[in-house]
Amino acid sequence: MRGRRPVAPATIRVMTPDSSASLREQVRQAIDAARQRVRAELPAPGEPLDVPSEVERPADPARGDFATTVALKLARPLRRPPLEIAKAIAAQIVTTASDPDSPIASVEVAAPGFLNVRLSDRALAVAAVRILREPQTWGHVVAAHPEHVNVEFVSANPTGPLHIGNARGAFTGDLLCRVLTAAGHKVEREYYFNDFGSQVKNLGASVAAIRCKEEIPEDGYRGDYVYDMARELPASVLEGAERSGEDPAWAIGRWASERVRVGIEASLEHLGCHFDVWRSESTLHNDGWVGKAIEGLRAAGDVYEEDGAVIFRSTRYGDDKDRVILRSTGDAAPTYFAADIGYLVEKFSRGYERIIFIWGEDHHGYVARVKAAAQSLGFDRDHVQMILTAWVRFVRDGKEVAMSKRSGEFITLDELLGEIGVDAARWFFASRAASSGIDFDIELAKKQSSENPVYYVQYAHARIASILRKAEEAGIKPPAGGDAELAGMLAGILRGAPEAELARQIVRLPEVVEDAAASEETHGITTYATELATTFHAFYRDARVVDPDEPERSAARLALVAATKTTLANALGLLGISAPELM
RNA sequence: GCGCCCGUAGCUCAGUGGAUAGAGCGCCAGGUUGCGGACCUGGAGGUCGUGGGUUCGAGUCCCGCCGGGCGCGCCA
């Protein structure tokens, strides 16, 4: 389609203010439009021009609000000096000089071919007004391609309470869901648990043994919670188990594991991790999904038998060995992997466009086979995605904390959060890439808690809340009037350096959300929140908000500070962290 | 042995092929008769594990090596 002639209207209204797009996106579109217009004068000799107009924040803010390297990247295909290309594009960018509605105040060309763009005060003011008018949705963006996404995480077996090893998966999954939602996707959070395997029976046998004052089996469970359950086991469960004729360990195990599951759900809710769907392995078998999946693989011609086992030819789709799905033992029981394939079919039947798993990195060997199954079944393997979280070494006083559910030697998630607090823990995990292995020193986390950056950010929020209270006492009210009037007042104070810097910082939130969703990482949000808090604290030092001698300027600054408060609160909200009015 | 992840400031970690590699903590030196000092300003501290390569440009991409983690079950 390279022959298509670009339609170049005499004037392009680049700022038909699309409030759902970040300012960065508006600038990107303006640069795209300018590129369209220079195409005629700079024909491409041959190579395709699939160079996207990437717009970023320059490392040095003195260079401007945004920068692009498109001219550098176009130099090769156009066979022109990058500086020449940059000048041509710059000449075509619509600025406020030619169109007052443009968000761009000026464009500068810098060697060897950078384009530096400066926003107009009016664009900043308009964005600030939007924050004040629609605080709840500030930071939310509209996805270019909205998707219905399923995210499955934690999925620890209900044989014991969550321990600190489950923390990373819980927070990583929850944070991803929050970010994807803010980025315009429809997200469902799911927990998968095994109510089927022999461990459930082992749990039941352990409870029964304690109840009957017998020795706990070798492969049983012996944490405090097991003793609690033995004490609280209702007689009706025991009697029902005996009546049914099956091994009472099963019935007791089902009772115990459901009880544990309820406790897990409560712990997760306490962490701010809510799940929409709880799916058990037995429903996959009972509702025929596992059988359906195996049929599907068979229909694709990807199944064979060997030594009495039924095997999926996953090597056909890039796995390094084929995988057994039905065991060679007499009952031909499906493997755990077979259940997972059934689960995949069941999930796709619910209409998701993307299925995400949050796994510990020890499961990375599993990625290839699940994707292979998806492909064999006719799904797009790229619609199945695994996010692997690296190992967390929990350390206390320099010594690694070992954990084992069976021995009962572990620190529960509830205990950890009791020590350091949900907000501090959330910040800790949110500020690190999922793929990086981290040390979590519990004593250090407690000791440093008052100097943790999360409190720095929360403090900025509380400080603003205090200013707003003070302003009310002093009788200073936010500016009245319509949007245009308010924008005009705000644009007026942006001539001041502290105000301009603060305004430039708050309008970044939608970009930060876009980046977090695209990279599926949240540390950009913690970094941003810290920077915004720093900028605010500097503003606080330099610009007095509540000043009865300057009522108009006070009112305008009040509006700016209120927008900052919303931005801080929403950034923290994306991380599931509270934004206190008082500390 | 094969595969995946990681190696950046004293510590914990960012860095989507671009401009002088950053932040927090810790350390050193300063700052408030005013809206919350849980704050602010400045400073010291780096052969980006290592050796090649690709590129106008490499912490970032490719290959080798060193070091650390994890995985390589008809377990779950």
Short mmCIF file of N, CA, C and O in Angstrom, two decimals, chain A residues 297-391:
data_model
loop_
_atom_site.label_atom_id
_atom_site.label_comp_id
_atom_site.label_asym_id
_atom_site.label_seq_id
_atom_site.Cartn_x
_atom_site.Cartn_y
_atom_site.Cartn_z
N LEU A 297 -6.79 -33.12 20.45
CA LEU A 297 -5.40 -33.44 20.08
C LEU A 297 -5.38 -34.63 19.12
O LEU A 297 -4.63 -34.67 18.16
N ARG A 298 -6.25 -35.59 19.41
CA ARG A 298 -6.33 -36.77 18.57
C ARG A 298 -6.78 -36.40 17.17
O ARG A 298 -6.22 -36.86 16.17
N ALA A 299 -7.80 -35.54 17.11
CA ALA A 299 -8.33 -35.12 15.81
C ALA A 299 -7.27 -34.40 15.00
O ALA A 299 -7.27 -34.44 13.76
N ALA A 300 -6.36 -33.74 15.68
CA ALA A 300 -5.30 -33.04 14.98
C ALA A 300 -4.18 -33.98 14.54
O ALA A 300 -3.22 -33.56 13.90
N GLY A 301 -4.32 -35.25 14.93
CA GLY A 301 -3.30 -36.22 14.57
C GLY A 301 -2.03 -36.09 15.38
O GLY A 301 -0.95 -36.48 14.94
N ASP A 302 -2.15 -35.56 16.60
CA ASP A 302 -0.97 -35.31 17.41
C ASP A 302 -0.87 -36.24 18.62
O ASP A 302 -0.21 -35.90 19.60
N VAL A 303 -1.56 -37.37 18.54
CA VAL A 303 -1.56 -38.28 19.67
C VAL A 303 -1.12 -39.67 19.22
O VAL A 303 -1.48 -40.11 18.14
N TYR A 304 -0.30 -40.33 20.01
CA TYR A 304 0.06 -41.71 19.71
C TYR A 304 0.19 -42.48 21.02
O TYR A 304 0.19 -41.87 22.11
N GLU A 305 0.26 -43.80 20.91
CA GLU A 305 0.38 -44.63 22.11
C GLU A 305 1.73 -45.30 22.13
O GLU A 305 2.29 -45.65 21.09
N GLU A 306 2.24 -45.48 23.31
CA GLU A 306 3.53 -46.14 23.45
C GLU A 306 3.59 -46.76 24.84
O GLU A 306 3.30 -46.07 25.83
N ASP A 307 3.94 -48.00 24.90
CA ASP A 307 4.05 -48.74 26.16
C ASP A 307 2.79 -48.56 27.02
O ASP A 307 2.87 -48.42 28.24
N GLY A 308 1.65 -48.51 26.36
CA GLY A 308 0.39 -48.43 27.09
C GLY A 308 0.00 -47.04 27.53
O GLY A 308 -1.06 -46.84 28.10
N ALA A 309 0.82 -46.04 27.22
CA ALA A 309 0.48 -44.67 27.60
C ALA A 309 0.04 -43.90 26.36
O ALA A 309 0.44 -44.21 25.24
N VAL A 310 -0.81 -42.93 26.56
CA VAL A 310 -1.24 -42.06 25.46
C VAL A 310 -0.42 -40.78 25.53
O VAL A 310 -0.33 -40.14 26.58
N ILE A 311 0.18 -40.45 24.40
CA ILE A 311 1.18 -39.39 24.39
C ILE A 311 0.85 -38.31 23.37
O ILE A 311 0.41 -38.60 22.25
N PHE A 312 1.05 -37.06 23.76
CA PHE A 312 0.83 -35.90 22.89
C PHE A 312 2.15 -35.56 22.21
O PHE A 312 3.17 -35.38 22.89
N ARG A 313 2.11 -35.45 20.89
CA ARG A 313 3.33 -35.19 20.14
C ARG A 313 3.65 -33.69 20.17
O ARG A 313 3.56 -32.98 19.17
N SER A 314 4.02 -33.22 21.34
CA SER A 314 4.25 -31.78 21.51
C SER A 314 5.51 -31.30 20.78
O SER A 314 5.66 -30.11 20.51
N THR A 315 6.41 -32.25 20.47
CA THR A 315 7.63 -31.84 19.75
C THR A 315 7.30 -31.24 18.39
O THR A 315 8.10 -30.49 17.84
N ARG A 316 6.13 -31.57 17.88
CA ARG A 316 5.74 -31.01 16.59
C ARG A 316 5.58 -29.49 16.67
O ARG A 316 5.61 -28.79 15.67
N TYR A 317 5.39 -29.00 17.90
CA TYR A 317 5.17 -27.56 18.07
C TYR A 317 6.24 -26.92 18.93
O TYR A 317 5.98 -25.97 19.66
N GLY A 318 7.43 -27.51 18.88
CA GLY A 318 8.55 -26.84 19.51
C GLY A 318 8.92 -27.29 20.91
O GLY A 318 9.87 -26.77 21.49
N ASP A 319 8.18 -28.22 21.47
CA ASP A 319 8.57 -28.73 22.79
C ASP A 319 9.77 -29.65 22.62
O ASP A 319 9.99 -30.19 21.53
N ASP A 320 10.56 -29.85 23.67
CA ASP A 320 11.75 -30.68 23.45
C ASP A 320 11.51 -32.17 23.71
O ASP A 320 12.37 -32.98 23.43
N LYS A 321 10.36 -32.52 24.25
CA LYS A 321 10.00 -33.94 24.23
C LYS A 321 8.49 -34.09 24.25
O LYS A 321 7.77 -33.17 24.65
N ASP A 322 8.01 -35.25 23.79
CA ASP A 322 6.58 -35.50 23.79
C ASP A 322 6.11 -35.74 25.22
O ASP A 322 6.88 -36.16 26.08
N ARG A 323 4.81 -35.51 25.45
CA ARG A 323 4.31 -35.56 26.83
C ARG A 323 3.17 -36.56 26.99
O ARG A 323 2.22 -36.57 26.20
N VAL A 324 3.25 -37.33 28.04
CA VAL A 324 2.20 -38.30 28.35
C VAL A 324 0.95 -37.56 28.83
O VAL A 324 1.05 -36.63 29.64
N ILE A 325 -0.21 -37.97 28.31
CA ILE A 325 -1.45 -37.38 28.81
C ILE A 325 -2.35 -38.40 29.51
O ILE A 325 -3.10 -38.05 30.39
N LEU A 326 -2.24 -39.68 29.11
CA LEU A 326 -2.95 -40.73 29.85
C LEU A 326 -1.93 -41.78 30.26
O LEU A 326 -1.16 -42.28 29.45
N ARG A 327 -1.94 -42.09 31.53
CA ARG A 327 -0.91 -42.97 32.08
C ARG A 327 -1.05 -44.40 31.60
O ARG A 327 -2.15 -44.84 31.25
N SER A 328 0.04 -45.12 31.66
CA SER A 328 0.04 -46.53 31.25
C SER A 328 -0.48 -47.42 32.36
O SER A 328 -0.69 -48.60 32.17
N THR A 329 -0.66 -46.86 33.55
CA THR A 329 -1.21 -47.65 34.64
C THR A 329 -2.64 -48.06 34.31
O THR A 329 -3.29 -47.43 33.48
N GLY A 330 -3.12 -49.10 35.00
CA GLY A 330 -4.40 -49.73 34.68
C GLY A 330 -5.56 -48.77 34.44
O GLY A 330 -6.31 -48.92 33.49
N ASP A 331 -5.67 -47.73 35.27
CA ASP A 331 -6.84 -46.86 35.16
C ASP A 331 -6.68 -45.80 34.07
O ASP A 331 -7.59 -45.01 33.85
N ALA A 332 -5.53 -45.77 33.40
CA ALA A 332 -5.28 -44.79 32.35
C ALA A 332 -5.64 -43.38 32.80
O ALA A 332 -6.25 -42.60 32.06
N ALA A 333 -5.26 -43.07 34.02
CA ALA A 333 -5.64 -41.76 34.58
C ALA A 333 -4.94 -40.63 33.83
O ALA A 333 -3.80 -40.77 33.41
N PRO A 334 -5.67 -39.53 33.62
CA PRO A 334 -5.04 -38.40 32.94
C PRO A 334 -3.96 -37.77 33.83
O PRO A 334 -4.09 -37.75 35.04
N THR A 335 -2.92 -37.30 33.20
CA THR A 335 -1.86 -36.61 33.95
C THR A 335 -2.33 -35.20 34.30
O THR A 335 -3.34 -34.71 33.79
N TYR A 336 -1.55 -34.59 35.15
CA TYR A 336 -1.84 -33.20 35.53
C TYR A 336 -1.83 -32.32 34.28
O TYR A 336 -2.65 -31.41 34.15
N PHE A 337 -0.91 -32.62 33.37
CA PHE A 337 -0.81 -31.85 32.14
C PHE A 337 -2.09 -31.99 31.31
O PHE A 337 -2.57 -31.01 30.72
N ALA A 338 -2.66 -33.21 31.30
CA ALA A 338 -3.91 -33.41 30.55
C ALA A 338 -5.01 -32.52 31.11
O ALA A 338 -5.79 -31.93 30.37
N ALA A 339 -5.05 -32.42 32.43
CA ALA A 339 -6.05 -31.56 33.04
C ALA A 339 -5.82 -30.10 32.62
O ALA A 339 -6.76 -29.35 32.37
N ASP A 340 -4.56 -29.74 32.51
CA ASP A 340 -4.25 -28.37 32.10
C ASP A 340 -4.70 -28.08 30.68
O ASP A 340 -5.14 -26.97 30.37
N ILE A 341 -4.59 -29.08 29.82
CA ILE A 341 -5.05 -28.88 28.45
C ILE A 341 -6.57 -28.74 28.44
O ILE A 341 -7.13 -27.89 27.74
N GLY A 342 -7.23 -29.56 29.25
CA GLY A 342 -8.68 -29.43 29.38
C GLY A 342 -9.06 -28.04 29.86
O GLY A 342 -10.01 -27.43 29.36
N TYR A 343 -8.27 -27.55 30.78
CA TYR A 343 -8.52 -26.22 31.35
C TYR A 343 -8.37 -25.15 30.27
O TYR A 343 -9.14 -24.19 30.20
N LEU A 344 -7.37 -25.35 29.42
CA LEU A 344 -7.14 -24.41 28.33
C LEU A 344 -8.35 -24.34 27.40
O LEU A 344 -8.83 -23.26 27.04
N VAL A 345 -8.87 -25.52 27.06
CA VAL A 345 -10.05 -25.58 26.19
C VAL A 345 -11.23 -24.90 26.88
O VAL A 345 -11.96 -24.12 26.27
N GLU A 346 -11.37 -25.18 28.15
CA GLU A 346 -12.49 -24.60 28.90
C GLU A 346 -12.37 -23.07 28.93
O GLU A 346 -13.34 -22.35 28.75
N LYS A 347 -11.16 -22.58 29.14
CA LYS A 347 -10.97 -21.13 29.19
C LYS A 347 -11.27 -20.48 27.84
O LYS A 347 -11.98 -19.48 27.76
N PHE A 348 -10.74 -21.08 26.77
CA PHE A 348 -11.01 -20.50 25.45
C PHE A 348 -12.50 -20.53 25.14
O PHE A 348 -13.02 -19.65 24.47
N SER A 349 -13.21 -21.54 25.67
CA SER A 349 -14.65 -21.61 25.42
C SER A 349 -15.38 -20.45 26.05
O SER A 349 -16.51 -20.14 25.69
N ARG A 350 -14.74 -19.81 27.01
CA ARG A 350 -15.37 -18.65 27.64
C ARG A 350 -15.14 -17.36 26.86
O ARG A 350 -15.57 -16.28 27.28
N GLY A 351 -14.41 -17.47 25.75
CA GLY A 351 -14.31 -16.33 24.85
C GLY A 351 -13.18 -15.36 25.12
O GLY A 351 -13.20 -14.23 24.61
N TYR A 352 -12.17 -15.77 25.88
CA TYR A 352 -11.05 -14.86 26.11
C TYR A 352 -10.18 -14.73 24.87
O TYR A 352 -9.96 -15.69 24.15
N GLU A 353 -9.69 -13.52 24.67
CA GLU A 353 -8.76 -13.33 23.56
C GLU A 353 -7.32 -13.53 24.01
O GLU A 353 -6.42 -13.70 23.19
N ARG A 354 -7.12 -13.48 25.30
CA ARG A 354 -5.77 -13.66 25.82
C ARG A 354 -5.87 -14.39 27.14
O ARG A 354 -6.70 -14.04 27.98
N ILE A 355 -5.02 -15.38 27.31
CA ILE A 355 -5.01 -16.15 28.54
C ILE A 355 -3.60 -16.07 29.13
O ILE A 355 -2.63 -16.47 28.49
N ILE A 356 -3.53 -15.50 30.31
CA ILE A 356 -2.22 -15.26 30.93
C ILE A 356 -2.08 -16.11 32.18
O ILE A 356 -3.02 -16.22 32.98
N PHE A 357 -0.92 -16.71 32.33
CA PHE A 357 -0.58 -17.45 33.55
C PHE A 357 0.56 -16.74 34.25
O PHE A 357 1.55 -16.38 33.61
N ILE A 358 0.43 -16.56 35.53
CA ILE A 358 1.56 -16.09 36.32
C ILE A 358 2.14 -17.30 37.03
O ILE A 358 1.47 -17.91 37.87
N TRP A 359 3.36 -17.64 36.66
CA TRP A 359 3.99 -18.82 37.24
C TRP A 359 5.31 -18.44 37.89
O TRP A 359 5.98 -17.50 37.47
N GLY A 360 5.72 -19.24 38.85
CA GLY A 360 7.08 -19.13 39.35
C GLY A 360 8.03 -19.61 38.26
O GLY A 360 7.66 -20.44 37.43
N GLU A 361 9.23 -19.08 38.26
CA GLU A 361 10.13 -19.42 37.16
C GLU A 361 10.52 -20.89 37.17
O GLU A 361 11.02 -21.40 36.18
N ASP A 362 10.25 -21.58 38.28
CA ASP A 362 10.55 -23.02 38.29
C ASP A 362 9.61 -23.77 37.34
O ASP A 362 9.86 -24.93 37.03
N HIS A 363 8.59 -23.14 36.86
CA HIS A 363 7.67 -23.78 35.91
C HIS A 363 8.00 -23.46 34.45
O HIS A 363 7.22 -23.76 33.56
N HIS A 364 9.15 -22.85 34.22
CA HIS A 364 9.38 -22.39 32.84
C HIS A 364 9.45 -23.53 31.85
O HIS A 364 9.14 -23.36 30.68
N GLY A 365 9.83 -24.74 32.34
CA GLY A 365 9.87 -25.88 31.44
C GLY A 365 8.49 -26.27 30.94
O GLY A 365 8.35 -27.05 30.01
N TYR A 366 7.47 -25.69 31.54
CA TYR A 366 6.09 -26.03 31.23
C TYR A 366 5.52 -25.19 30.10
O TYR A 366 4.52 -25.52 29.49
N VAL A 367 6.17 -24.08 29.84
CA VAL A 367 5.65 -23.12 28.87
C VAL A 367 5.48 -23.75 27.50
O VAL A 367 4.41 -23.67 26.90
N ALA A 368 6.53 -24.42 27.04
CA ALA A 368 6.52 -24.95 25.67
C ALA A 368 5.39 -25.95 25.46
O ALA A 368 4.72 -25.94 24.43
N ARG A 369 5.14 -26.81 26.47
CA ARG A 369 4.15 -27.85 26.24
C ARG A 369 2.73 -27.29 26.25
O ARG A 369 1.88 -27.74 25.49
N VAL A 370 2.47 -26.30 27.07
CA VAL A 370 1.12 -25.73 27.10
C VAL A 370 0.85 -24.94 25.81
O VAL A 370 -0.21 -25.03 25.21
N LYS A 371 1.85 -24.21 25.36
CA LYS A 371 1.68 -23.49 24.10
C LYS A 371 1.52 -24.47 22.94
O LYS A 371 0.75 -24.23 22.01
N ALA A 372 2.25 -25.58 23.01
CA ALA A 372 2.15 -26.60 21.97
C ALA A 372 0.72 -27.15 21.92
O ALA A 372 0.14 -27.31 20.85
N ALA A 373 0.16 -27.39 23.11
CA ALA A 373 -1.20 -27.91 23.16
C ALA A 373 -2.18 -26.91 22.56
O ALA A 373 -3.07 -27.27 21.78
N ALA A 374 -1.99 -25.64 22.89
CA ALA A 374 -2.88 -24.62 22.35
C ALA A 374 -2.83 -24.62 20.83
O ALA A 374 -3.86 -24.59 20.16
N GLN A 375 -1.62 -24.72 20.30
CA GLN A 375 -1.45 -24.69 18.86
C GLN A 375 -2.09 -25.90 18.19
O GLN A 375 -2.80 -25.78 17.19
N SER A 376 -1.86 -27.06 18.77
CA SER A 376 -2.43 -28.27 18.21
C SER A 376 -3.95 -28.21 18.18
O SER A 376 -4.59 -28.68 17.25
N LEU A 377 -4.51 -27.56 19.20
CA LEU A 377 -5.97 -27.49 19.30
C LEU A 377 -6.55 -26.39 18.42
O LEU A 377 -7.75 -26.15 18.42
N GLY A 378 -5.68 -25.70 17.69
CA GLY A 378 -6.17 -24.71 16.75
C GLY A 378 -6.27 -23.31 17.30
O GLY A 378 -6.79 -22.40 16.64
N PHE A 379 -5.76 -23.11 18.51
CA PHE A 379 -5.74 -21.75 19.06
C PHE A 379 -4.43 -21.07 18.66
O PHE A 379 -3.46 -21.72 18.29
N ASP A 380 -4.42 -19.76 18.76
CA ASP A 380 -3.19 -19.02 18.49
C ASP A 380 -2.28 -19.12 19.72
O ASP A 380 -2.66 -18.67 20.80
N ARG A 381 -1.11 -19.71 19.54
CA ARG A 381 -0.26 -19.93 20.70
C ARG A 381 0.17 -18.62 21.35
O ARG A 381 0.49 -18.58 22.53
N ASP A 382 0.16 -17.55 20.57
CA ASP A 382 0.55 -16.26 21.15
C ASP A 382 -0.55 -15.65 22.00
O ASP A 382 -0.34 -14.66 22.69
N HIS A 383 -1.74 -16.24 21.95
CA HIS A 383 -2.81 -15.77 22.82
C HIS A 383 -2.73 -16.43 24.20
O HIS A 383 -3.53 -16.14 25.08
N VAL A 384 -1.79 -17.34 24.33
CA VAL A 384 -1.51 -17.95 25.63
C VAL A 384 -0.16 -17.43 26.07
O VAL A 384 0.82 -17.54 25.35
N GLN A 385 -0.14 -16.85 27.24
CA GLN A 385 1.07 -16.15 27.64
C GLN A 385 1.41 -16.48 29.08
O GLN A 385 0.54 -16.54 29.94
N MET A 386 2.69 -16.72 29.32
CA MET A 386 3.13 -17.02 30.67
C MET A 386 4.06 -15.90 31.16
O MET A 386 4.99 -15.52 30.45
N ILE A 387 3.78 -15.42 32.34
CA ILE A 387 4.69 -14.47 32.97
C ILE A 387 5.35 -15.19 34.13
O ILE A 387 4.67 -15.72 35.01
N LEU A 388 6.65 -15.27 34.06
CA LEU A 388 7.39 -16.04 35.06
C LEU A 388 7.99 -15.10 36.10
O LEU A 388 8.66 -14.13 35.75
N THR A 389 7.71 -15.38 37.34
CA THR A 389 8.29 -14.54 38.39
C THR A 389 9.54 -15.23 38.94
O THR A 389 9.53 -16.43 39.21
N ALA A 390 10.58 -14.45 39.09
CA ALA A 390 11.84 -15.00 39.58
C ALA A 390 11.74 -15.30 41.07
O ALA A 390 10.83 -14.86 41.76
N TRP A 391 12.70 -16.03 41.53
CA TRP A 391 12.74 -16.50 42.89
C TRP A 391 12.92 -15.34 43.87
O TRP A 391 13.64 -14.39 43.60
#
